[in-house]
Amino acid sequence: MSATLSAQHVVKRYGGVVALSDANLDIHSGEILALIGANGSGKSTMSKVINGVVDLDGGQLLLDGKPVRITSPQTAKKLGISTVFQELSLIPQMSIADNIWLTREPLKSFKVINRKLLNQKTEELLALFEGTLRTKLKPDLPVSALSPDEKQVIEILKAISINPWLVILDEATASLDSRQVERLFELVRHWKAEGKAIIFVSHRMEEIFRIADRFSVLRNGKTVGDGNIKDITEKELIQLMIERENVVQFTKASSESESQVQASPVYLEVENLHTDTLHGVSFEVHEGELVGIGGLRGQGQRDLLLSIFGDIPYRGNIKIKGESIQFHHPKDAIKQGIALVPGERAREGLLYIRTILENLLLPTWNKYGFPLKIKKAKEDATRIGERLNLVMASLMDPVSSLSGGNAQKVVIGKWLLRNPQCYLLDDPTKGVDVNTKSEFYTLLTNLSKEGKTILFYSSDDDELVGLCDRVLVLHDGVIRAELKGATLTKENLIAASLGVSNGGEA
Amino acid sequence: MRKTSWETLTTKYPALFSTILLIVALLINFYLQPNMFARETLNSNMRVFLPLVLLAVGQAFVILGGGIDISVGGIVSIVNTILAVYVGLNGSIEKVWLFIALSIFAGILCGAINGFFIAVLRLQPIITTYATSFLYGGLALFILPNPGGGIPQRVAEFYRTTTPLGIPLAFYVIAILLIIWRYVRSTQYGSYLYAVGGKAEAAYETAVPVTWIHFSTYVISGFMSALAGIAITMLSGSGNAEIGSPMTLTAITAVVIGGTALSGGVGGITGPIMGALTLGIIQNIISFAHINTWWETFVKATIIVVALAAPGLINLFGRRKS
């Protein structure tokens, strides 16, 4: 089976906003195409045009040279186009098997679903990821009982179960751990050999260079470059994405003064912390220190931050400035000057339909009296916006009008007014474009220079190595390694994440 | 992961809570009324419970699909008044059959109207059916402004006294309902029902006919309400346009204590059937214990609050303990 899909001069408008103005793309079977672009460049819209979730306003799609209209996900499916949605299309209450085969269940007589065959077919699919999933998953387990990476795997299996010729992977690796990514790449190569075409949408440069044959770069809704991956360098690609020469530069705040940091008083002390996923974690963080938390996804990093923030129950001892504390509610933690910046900004960080002003001042409103001093509030919010280089039309616009990177700036911005002493960051750069990321790094190093204590969990290894004074690598709920100075390298970090060595720790 | 294990348990055994509640209620009732398992007593109880069972099953379909139907009481009233007015105390058997068929059709039509507004025009289920409940209740009052009318004595007697093989008629009806449910659950329609109730958006992206499934649940609810209306008419033997309205909340209560989440996508009809029986027994207990009848409403309301709060309370204690 050989096929070609071309998108030519695609235009897509949402109301007055032009998401795509001149997008072009060619994909042939037996080929992996990386669709690249900063946030808000139109990548997601492009994949939605191809899989029929939105209809285009101009331009055309050609399948094997003939114009086609893909008006619904059903049409796309019939044409053999399948999508791994970034915000999963799974039904939490239903079982793994029911989710994967929904609408395509094998039937017996009287339209009764053939459970045995259904489970058997599901087992076959699950076997593709065997060994990378925490437990051996049973087809009848409800999806709500799965961890985020397992859900992502099921979403991938669901997309591949229709045996499509074209698979769109929209940020499919974002919540997978490195073993699962490895397995996915093996499968992708296998699918390619079978003659399938794969469109790979990702922010992770390293993955793009490993897996893709060709690339297509979108910038502000226009295709600004395409070609073979082997003919281009990482730096050149990033330049295409961000126009000006602005490659991410990591500057460590306190690399020159490590001893100085060690001399500053201890801010946070964690002793023998236990939760459902943590099994005895102890460490100290000094004032003004930027400490990274690394490791594969779901090794307890999130629990660690949430325990300190008083959001989940734990056993063990947490001390702040030498005093034992026991927070029962995030408000206790906030009072003590602790701020949490979640990566799941839509769910945990922001009130999407409310204005930027309201979101920025959410933790601080009580400072503005009764009745509220709106003018002062607006001034303060404007100042924060300027400090963060927030790109917005007006403070009174809803947060939902911002791009992912700018929305994340609001999440951190809402704490700045309170001037917290300690920041807990839970994978804050997830799905954020390169430009915003580097602004974010500058902000972090500045905060750290001001003497703020920062605990920074990230799923991006480069970030941890480039930014942190020290990285604690979690594996199976314990600290597997503590990397700093010369031992803080990407190789050591990955090795420790996989639990294969102690990461060169002395 | 305490929450997950509770979720897994309730997803796997949605009728767990209602089974426990039913057994407790049965024991108390048995203590107060030792002859309750005698054929006569059992039958006189079951024939009273049956209309609510039918209503709860219809409601369960709607709630599973992610909606709610507040108009079921109105539909019961319409059916009751149609039968009481047009068949009459001296009507022929042919007339009885004709108007039973007609009232079932009326029930389906009422359900289809709800379904059209909610599934096709995408209006809020709770508001829409609240509005149509007045429409249907008003229509029933139009048909029969004052209580009266009736159905032939023979027909009422058939409903009240039929006990094939010594087992009350209601048990046969429940058995048939459970067999049909088992079948429905194992078909693609059953899968779609849970998918739509669970997360309609994801179901749409997966090419499930969401509109059609929503529509169908209201039609099923209309149909079951008509059956409940027929049953309650044969039980009472007469007509009253107000007969249905108190049944709506009771039916919803039965579904909720039956482990079918109001958010949709979780549960089944076994739980709601047991829930309906439990509520009937509680009514018995209250009358046997010589307590004021207003306690009945109080107890019902307490049960619905507890049933809604139970998962939350379990989580809270789980949090506190650790």
Coordinates of C-alpha atoms in Angstrom, one line a residue, chain A residues 73-74 77 85 88-94 98 102-105 107 110-113 115 142 144-145 158 276 313-314, chain B residues 1-2 4 7-8 11 183 186-188 191-192 194-195 197-199 202-208 264-266 319 322:
Chain A
P73 CA -13.0 12.1 12.6
Q74 CA -15.1 9.4 11.1
K77 CA -10.8 7.0 9.9
F85 CA -4.8 13.1 20.6
L88 CA -6.6 11.8 25.2
S89 CA -9.8 10.6 23.7
L90 CA -10.4 7.9 26.4
I91 CA -13.4 7.3 28.6
P92 CA -12.2 7.0 32.2
Q93 CA -15.0 4.8 33.5
M94 CA -14.6 2.2 30.7
D98 CA -13.7 -1.2 25.6
L102 CA -15.1 1.4 20.9
T103 CA -17.3 1.4 17.8
R104 CA -15.2 -1.5 16.3
E105 CA -16.0 -4.2 18.9
L107 CA -19.6 -9.0 17.4
F110 CA -27.5 -10.9 17.9
K111 CA -25.0 -8.1 17.9
V112 CA -23.5 -9.3 21.2
I113 CA -19.9 -8.2 21.8
R115 CA -15.7 -10.4 25.0
P142 CA -10.9 0.8 34.0
S144 CA -9.4 5.8 35.5
A145 CA -7.2 3.4 37.5
K158 CA -6.3 2.8 20.2
D276 CA 1.7 6.0 48.3
P313 CA -1.2 13.3 53.2
Y314 CA 2.3 11.9 54.0
Chain B
M1 CA -4.1 4.9 46.0
R2 CA -7.2 4.6 48.2
T4 CA -8.5 4.5 42.9
E7 CA -13.4 3.7 42.3
T8 CA -12.3 0.4 40.9
T11 CA -17.0 0.5 38.9
Y183 CA -28.4 -8.6 26.7
S186 CA -23.4 -7.1 26.1
T187 CA -24.3 -5.3 22.9
Q188 CA -22.6 -2.4 21.2
S191 CA -21.0 0.0 25.3
Y192 CA -22.0 3.2 23.6
Y194 CA -21.5 3.9 29.0
A195 CA -19.1 5.7 26.6
G197 CA -22.2 8.9 29.8
G198 CA -18.6 8.6 30.7
K199 CA -17.1 11.3 28.4
A202 CA -14.1 11.5 23.7
A203 CA -17.0 9.3 22.5
Y204 CA -17.6 11.7 19.7
E205 CA -14.0 11.8 18.6
T206 CA -14.2 8.0 18.5
A207 CA -17.2 8.1 16.1
V208 CA -19.8 7.0 18.6
G264 CA -23.1 9.2 34.2
G265 CA -21.2 6.3 32.8
V266 CA -21.1 4.2 36.1
R319 CA -6.9 11.3 54.0
S322 CA -2.5 8.9 56.9

